[in-house]
Short mmCIF file of N, CA, C and O in Angstrom, two decimals:
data_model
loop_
_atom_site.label_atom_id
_atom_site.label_comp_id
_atom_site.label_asym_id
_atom_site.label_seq_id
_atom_site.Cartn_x
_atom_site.Cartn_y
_atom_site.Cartn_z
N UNK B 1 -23.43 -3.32 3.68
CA UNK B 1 -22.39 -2.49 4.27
C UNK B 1 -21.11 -3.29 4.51
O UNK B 1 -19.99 -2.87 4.23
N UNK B 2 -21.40 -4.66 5.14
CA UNK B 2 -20.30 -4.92 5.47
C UNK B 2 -19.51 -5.70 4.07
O UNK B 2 -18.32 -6.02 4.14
N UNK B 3 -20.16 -5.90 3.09
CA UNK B 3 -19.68 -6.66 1.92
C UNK B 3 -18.70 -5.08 1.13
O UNK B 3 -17.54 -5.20 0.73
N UNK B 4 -19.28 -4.07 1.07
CA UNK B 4 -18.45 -3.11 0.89
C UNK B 4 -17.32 -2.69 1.65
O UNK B 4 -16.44 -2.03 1.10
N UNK B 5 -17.23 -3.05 3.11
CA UNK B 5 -16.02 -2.83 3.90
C UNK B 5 -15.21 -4.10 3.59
O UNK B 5 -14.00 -3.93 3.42
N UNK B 6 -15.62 -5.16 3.51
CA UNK B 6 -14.55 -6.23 2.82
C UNK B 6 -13.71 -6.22 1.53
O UNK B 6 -12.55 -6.54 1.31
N UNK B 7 -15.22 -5.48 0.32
CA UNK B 7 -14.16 -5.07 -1.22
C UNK B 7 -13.17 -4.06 -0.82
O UNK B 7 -12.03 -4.07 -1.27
N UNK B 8 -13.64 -3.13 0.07
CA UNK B 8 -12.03 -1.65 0.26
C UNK B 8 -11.42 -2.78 0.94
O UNK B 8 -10.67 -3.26 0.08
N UNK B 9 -11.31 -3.53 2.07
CA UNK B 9 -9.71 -4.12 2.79
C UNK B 9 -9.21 -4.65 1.53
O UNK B 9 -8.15 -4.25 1.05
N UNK B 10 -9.91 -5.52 1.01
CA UNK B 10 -9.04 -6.65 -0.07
C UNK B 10 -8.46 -5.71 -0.95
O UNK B 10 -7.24 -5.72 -1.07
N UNK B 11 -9.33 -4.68 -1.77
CA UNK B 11 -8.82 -3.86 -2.23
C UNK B 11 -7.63 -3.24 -2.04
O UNK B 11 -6.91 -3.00 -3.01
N UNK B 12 -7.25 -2.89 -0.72
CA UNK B 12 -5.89 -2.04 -0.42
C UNK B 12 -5.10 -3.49 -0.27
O UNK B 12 -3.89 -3.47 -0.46
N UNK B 13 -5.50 -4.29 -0.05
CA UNK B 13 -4.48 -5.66 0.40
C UNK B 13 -3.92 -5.96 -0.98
O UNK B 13 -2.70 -6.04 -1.02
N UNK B 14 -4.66 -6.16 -2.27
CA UNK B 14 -4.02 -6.58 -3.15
C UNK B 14 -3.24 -5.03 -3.96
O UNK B 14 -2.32 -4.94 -4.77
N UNK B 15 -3.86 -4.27 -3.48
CA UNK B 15 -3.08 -3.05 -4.02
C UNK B 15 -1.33 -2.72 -3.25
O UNK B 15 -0.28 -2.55 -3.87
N UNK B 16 -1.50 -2.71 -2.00
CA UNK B 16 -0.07 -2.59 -1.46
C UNK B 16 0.16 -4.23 -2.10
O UNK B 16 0.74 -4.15 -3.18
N UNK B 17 -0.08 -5.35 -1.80
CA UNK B 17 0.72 -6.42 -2.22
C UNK B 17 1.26 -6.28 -3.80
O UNK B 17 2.33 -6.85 -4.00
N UNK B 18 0.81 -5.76 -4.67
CA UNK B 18 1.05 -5.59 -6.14
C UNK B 18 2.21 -4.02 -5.89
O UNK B 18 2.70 -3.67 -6.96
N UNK B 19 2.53 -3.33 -4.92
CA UNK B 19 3.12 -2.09 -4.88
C UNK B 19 4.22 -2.37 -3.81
O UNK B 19 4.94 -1.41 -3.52
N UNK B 20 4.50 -3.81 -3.03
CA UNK B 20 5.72 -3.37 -2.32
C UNK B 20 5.72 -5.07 -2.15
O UNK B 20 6.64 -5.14 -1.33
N UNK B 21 5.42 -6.08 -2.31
CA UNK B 21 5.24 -7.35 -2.61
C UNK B 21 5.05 -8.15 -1.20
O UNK B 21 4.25 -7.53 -0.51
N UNK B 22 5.41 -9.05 -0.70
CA UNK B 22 5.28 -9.99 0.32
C UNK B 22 5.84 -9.06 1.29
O UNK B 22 6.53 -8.10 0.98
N UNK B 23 5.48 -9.41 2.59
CA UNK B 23 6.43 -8.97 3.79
C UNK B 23 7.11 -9.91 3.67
O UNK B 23 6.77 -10.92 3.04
N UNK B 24 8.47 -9.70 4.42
CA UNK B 24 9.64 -10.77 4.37
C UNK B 24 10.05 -11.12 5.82
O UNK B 24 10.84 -11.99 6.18
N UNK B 25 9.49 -10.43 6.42
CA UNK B 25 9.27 -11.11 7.94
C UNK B 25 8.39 -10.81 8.87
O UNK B 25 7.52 -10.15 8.30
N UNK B 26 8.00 -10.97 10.50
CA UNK B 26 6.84 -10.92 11.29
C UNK B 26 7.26 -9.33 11.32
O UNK B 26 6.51 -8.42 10.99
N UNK B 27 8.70 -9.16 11.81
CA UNK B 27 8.83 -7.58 12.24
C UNK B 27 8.79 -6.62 11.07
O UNK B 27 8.49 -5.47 11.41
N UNK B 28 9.04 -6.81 9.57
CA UNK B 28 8.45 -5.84 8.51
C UNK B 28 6.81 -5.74 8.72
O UNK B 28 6.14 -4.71 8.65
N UNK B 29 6.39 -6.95 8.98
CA UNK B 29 4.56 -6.64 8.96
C UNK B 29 4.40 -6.21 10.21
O UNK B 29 3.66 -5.24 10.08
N UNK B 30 4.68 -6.36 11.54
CA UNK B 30 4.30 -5.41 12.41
C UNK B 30 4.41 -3.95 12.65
O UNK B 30 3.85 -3.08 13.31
N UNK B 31 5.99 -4.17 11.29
CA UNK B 31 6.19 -2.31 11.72
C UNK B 31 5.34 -1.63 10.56
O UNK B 31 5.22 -0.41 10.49
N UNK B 32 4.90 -2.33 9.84
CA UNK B 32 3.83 -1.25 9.00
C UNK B 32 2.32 -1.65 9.04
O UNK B 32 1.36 -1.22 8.39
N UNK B 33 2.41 -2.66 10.09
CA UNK B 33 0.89 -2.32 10.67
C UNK B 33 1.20 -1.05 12.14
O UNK B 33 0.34 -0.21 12.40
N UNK B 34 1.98 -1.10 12.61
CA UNK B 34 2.24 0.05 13.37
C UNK B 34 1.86 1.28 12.85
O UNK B 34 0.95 2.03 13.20
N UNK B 35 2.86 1.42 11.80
CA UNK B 35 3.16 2.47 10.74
C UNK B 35 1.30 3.23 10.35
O UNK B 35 0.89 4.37 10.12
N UNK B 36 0.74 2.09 10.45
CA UNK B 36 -0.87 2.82 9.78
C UNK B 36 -1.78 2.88 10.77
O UNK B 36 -2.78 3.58 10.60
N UNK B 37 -1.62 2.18 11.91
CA UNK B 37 -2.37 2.31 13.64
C UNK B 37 -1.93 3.60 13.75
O UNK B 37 -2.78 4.47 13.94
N UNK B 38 -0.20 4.05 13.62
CA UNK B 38 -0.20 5.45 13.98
C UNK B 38 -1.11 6.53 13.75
O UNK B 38 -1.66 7.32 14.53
N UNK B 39 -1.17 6.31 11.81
CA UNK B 39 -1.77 7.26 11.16
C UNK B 39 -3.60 7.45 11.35
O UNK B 39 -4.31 8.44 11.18
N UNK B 40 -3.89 6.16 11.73
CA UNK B 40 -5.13 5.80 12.51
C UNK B 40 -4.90 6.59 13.62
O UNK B 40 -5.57 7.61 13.50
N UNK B 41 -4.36 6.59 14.45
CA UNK B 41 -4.07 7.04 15.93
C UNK B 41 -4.26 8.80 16.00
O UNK B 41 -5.13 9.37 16.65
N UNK B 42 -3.33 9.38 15.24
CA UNK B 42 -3.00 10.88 14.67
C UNK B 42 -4.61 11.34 14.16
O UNK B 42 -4.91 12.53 14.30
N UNK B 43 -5.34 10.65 13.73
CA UNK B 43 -6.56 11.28 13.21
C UNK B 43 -7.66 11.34 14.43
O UNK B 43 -8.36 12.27 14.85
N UNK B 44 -7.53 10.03 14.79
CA UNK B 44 -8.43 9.97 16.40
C UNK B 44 -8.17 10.92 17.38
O UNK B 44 -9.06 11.22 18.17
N UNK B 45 -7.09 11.44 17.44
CA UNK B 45 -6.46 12.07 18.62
C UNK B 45 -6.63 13.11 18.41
O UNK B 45 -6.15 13.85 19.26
N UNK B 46 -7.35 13.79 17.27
CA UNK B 46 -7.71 15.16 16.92
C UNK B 46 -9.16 15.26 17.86
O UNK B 46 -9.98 14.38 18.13
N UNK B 47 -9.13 16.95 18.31
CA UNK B 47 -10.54 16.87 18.87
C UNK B 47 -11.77 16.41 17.90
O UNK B 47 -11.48 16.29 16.71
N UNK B 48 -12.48 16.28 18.11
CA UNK B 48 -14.23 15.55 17.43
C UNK B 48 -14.14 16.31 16.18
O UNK B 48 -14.08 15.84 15.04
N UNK B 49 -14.13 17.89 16.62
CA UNK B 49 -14.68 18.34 15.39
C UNK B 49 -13.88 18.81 14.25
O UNK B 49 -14.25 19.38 13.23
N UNK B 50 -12.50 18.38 14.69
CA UNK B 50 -11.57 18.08 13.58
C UNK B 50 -11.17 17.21 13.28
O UNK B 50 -10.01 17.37 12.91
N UNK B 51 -11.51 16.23 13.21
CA UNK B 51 -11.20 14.86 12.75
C UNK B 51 -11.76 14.44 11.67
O UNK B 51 -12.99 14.51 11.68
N UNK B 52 -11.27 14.01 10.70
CA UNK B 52 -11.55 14.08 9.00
C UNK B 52 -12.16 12.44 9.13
O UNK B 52 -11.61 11.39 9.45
N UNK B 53 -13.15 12.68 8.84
CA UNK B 53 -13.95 10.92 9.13
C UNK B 53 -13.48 10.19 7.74
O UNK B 53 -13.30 8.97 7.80
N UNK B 54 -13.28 10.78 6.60
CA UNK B 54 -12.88 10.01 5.71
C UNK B 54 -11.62 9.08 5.74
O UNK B 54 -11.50 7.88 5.49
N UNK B 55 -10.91 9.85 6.05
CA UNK B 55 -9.19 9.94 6.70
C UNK B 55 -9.14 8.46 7.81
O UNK B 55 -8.48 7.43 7.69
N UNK B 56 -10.00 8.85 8.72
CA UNK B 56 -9.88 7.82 9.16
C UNK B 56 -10.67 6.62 9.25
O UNK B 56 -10.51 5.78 10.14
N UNK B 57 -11.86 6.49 7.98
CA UNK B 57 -11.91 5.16 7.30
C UNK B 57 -10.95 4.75 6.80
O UNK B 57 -10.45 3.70 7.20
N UNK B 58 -10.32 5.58 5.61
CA UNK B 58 -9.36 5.08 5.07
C UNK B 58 -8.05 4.37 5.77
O UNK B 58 -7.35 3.45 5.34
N UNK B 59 -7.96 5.06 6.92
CA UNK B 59 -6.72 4.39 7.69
C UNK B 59 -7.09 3.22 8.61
O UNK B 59 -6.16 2.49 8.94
N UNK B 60 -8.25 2.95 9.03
CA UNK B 60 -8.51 1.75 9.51
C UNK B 60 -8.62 0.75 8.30
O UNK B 60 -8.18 -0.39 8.42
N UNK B 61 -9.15 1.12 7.30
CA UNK B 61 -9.27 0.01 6.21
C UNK B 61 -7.38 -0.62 6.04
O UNK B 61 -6.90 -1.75 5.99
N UNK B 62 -6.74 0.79 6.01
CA UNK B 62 -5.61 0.17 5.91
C UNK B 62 -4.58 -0.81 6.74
O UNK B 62 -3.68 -1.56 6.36
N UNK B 63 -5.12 -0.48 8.07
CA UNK B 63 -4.90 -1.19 8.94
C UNK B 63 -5.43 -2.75 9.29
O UNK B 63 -5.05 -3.71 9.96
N UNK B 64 -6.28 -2.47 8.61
CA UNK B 64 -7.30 -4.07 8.15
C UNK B 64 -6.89 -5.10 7.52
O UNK B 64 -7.00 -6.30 7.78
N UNK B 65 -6.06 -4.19 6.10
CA UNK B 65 -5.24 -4.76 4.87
C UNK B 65 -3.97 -5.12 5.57
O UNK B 65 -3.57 -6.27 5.45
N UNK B 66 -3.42 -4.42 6.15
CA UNK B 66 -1.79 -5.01 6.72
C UNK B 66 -2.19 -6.19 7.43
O UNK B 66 -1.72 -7.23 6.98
N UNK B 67 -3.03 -6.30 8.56
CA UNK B 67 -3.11 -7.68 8.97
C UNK B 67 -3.55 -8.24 8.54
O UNK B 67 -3.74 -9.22 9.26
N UNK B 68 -4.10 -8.39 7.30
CA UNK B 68 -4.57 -9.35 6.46
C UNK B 68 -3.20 -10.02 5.58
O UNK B 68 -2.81 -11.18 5.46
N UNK B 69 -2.64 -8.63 5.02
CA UNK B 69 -1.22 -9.32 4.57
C UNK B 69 -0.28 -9.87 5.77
O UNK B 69 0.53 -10.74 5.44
N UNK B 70 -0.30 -9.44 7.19
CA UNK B 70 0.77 -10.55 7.95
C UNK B 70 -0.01 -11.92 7.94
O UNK B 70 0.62 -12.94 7.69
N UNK B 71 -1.33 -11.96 8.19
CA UNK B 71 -1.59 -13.32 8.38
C UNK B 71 -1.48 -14.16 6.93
O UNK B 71 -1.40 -15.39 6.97
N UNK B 72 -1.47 -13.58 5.91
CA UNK B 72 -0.85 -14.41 4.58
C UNK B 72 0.36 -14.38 4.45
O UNK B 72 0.85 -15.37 3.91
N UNK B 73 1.01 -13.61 4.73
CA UNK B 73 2.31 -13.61 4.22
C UNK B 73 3.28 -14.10 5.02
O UNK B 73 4.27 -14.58 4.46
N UNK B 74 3.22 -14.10 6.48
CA UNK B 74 3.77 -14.06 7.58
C UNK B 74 3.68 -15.51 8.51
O UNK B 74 4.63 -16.01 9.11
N UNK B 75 2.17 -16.09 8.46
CA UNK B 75 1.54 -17.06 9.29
C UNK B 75 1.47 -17.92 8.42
O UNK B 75 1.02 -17.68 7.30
N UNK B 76 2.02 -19.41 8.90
CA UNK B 76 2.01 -20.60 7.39
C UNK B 76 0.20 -20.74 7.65
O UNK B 76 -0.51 -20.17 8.48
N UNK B 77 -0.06 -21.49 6.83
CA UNK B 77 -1.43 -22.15 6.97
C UNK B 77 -1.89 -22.90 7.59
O UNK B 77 -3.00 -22.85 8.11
N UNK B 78 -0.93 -23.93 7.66
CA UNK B 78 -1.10 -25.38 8.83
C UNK B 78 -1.18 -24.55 10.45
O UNK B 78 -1.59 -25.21 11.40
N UNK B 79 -0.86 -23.46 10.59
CA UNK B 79 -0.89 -23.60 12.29
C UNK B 79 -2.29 -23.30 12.41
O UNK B 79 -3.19 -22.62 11.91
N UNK B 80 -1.92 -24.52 13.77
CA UNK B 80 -3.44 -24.58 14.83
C UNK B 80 -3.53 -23.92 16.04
O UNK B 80 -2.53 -23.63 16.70
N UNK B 81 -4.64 -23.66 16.37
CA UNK B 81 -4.91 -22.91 17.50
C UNK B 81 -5.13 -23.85 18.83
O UNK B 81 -5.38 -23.34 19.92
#
């Protein structure tokens, strides 16, 4: 299960990265990880029995993929914690 929730993130990660290229700064990648928390958000906020469960796999996966692209695109490599 969880090796299939890793191929969909990478999946949408290299798909938006091949469809809108690098973020070019912290605040482009926060506002479109915003941008898909919303759309995450909008599906949750529906009562139970309208809430499209597909819909919102898909939008957490996507939300998965954006912070995957800020922490590559955004965060050098060398920093330490």
């Amino acid at each position: 299960m969880m090796d299939h929730l890793l191929e969909a993130v990478y999946d949408e990660y290299t798909l938006a990265t091949g469809l809108h290229g690098k973020f070019h700064s912290a605040h482009e990648g926060y506002a479109v990880i915003l941008e898909e928390l919303e759309e995450l958000k909008a599906e949750v906020f529906k009562k139970s029995g309208d809430r499209n469960i597909a819909r919102m796999r898909k939008e957490a996966i996507q939300v998965a993929a954006m912070a995957l692209r800020f922490i590559t695109d955004v965060i050098p490599l060398e920093v330490k914690e």
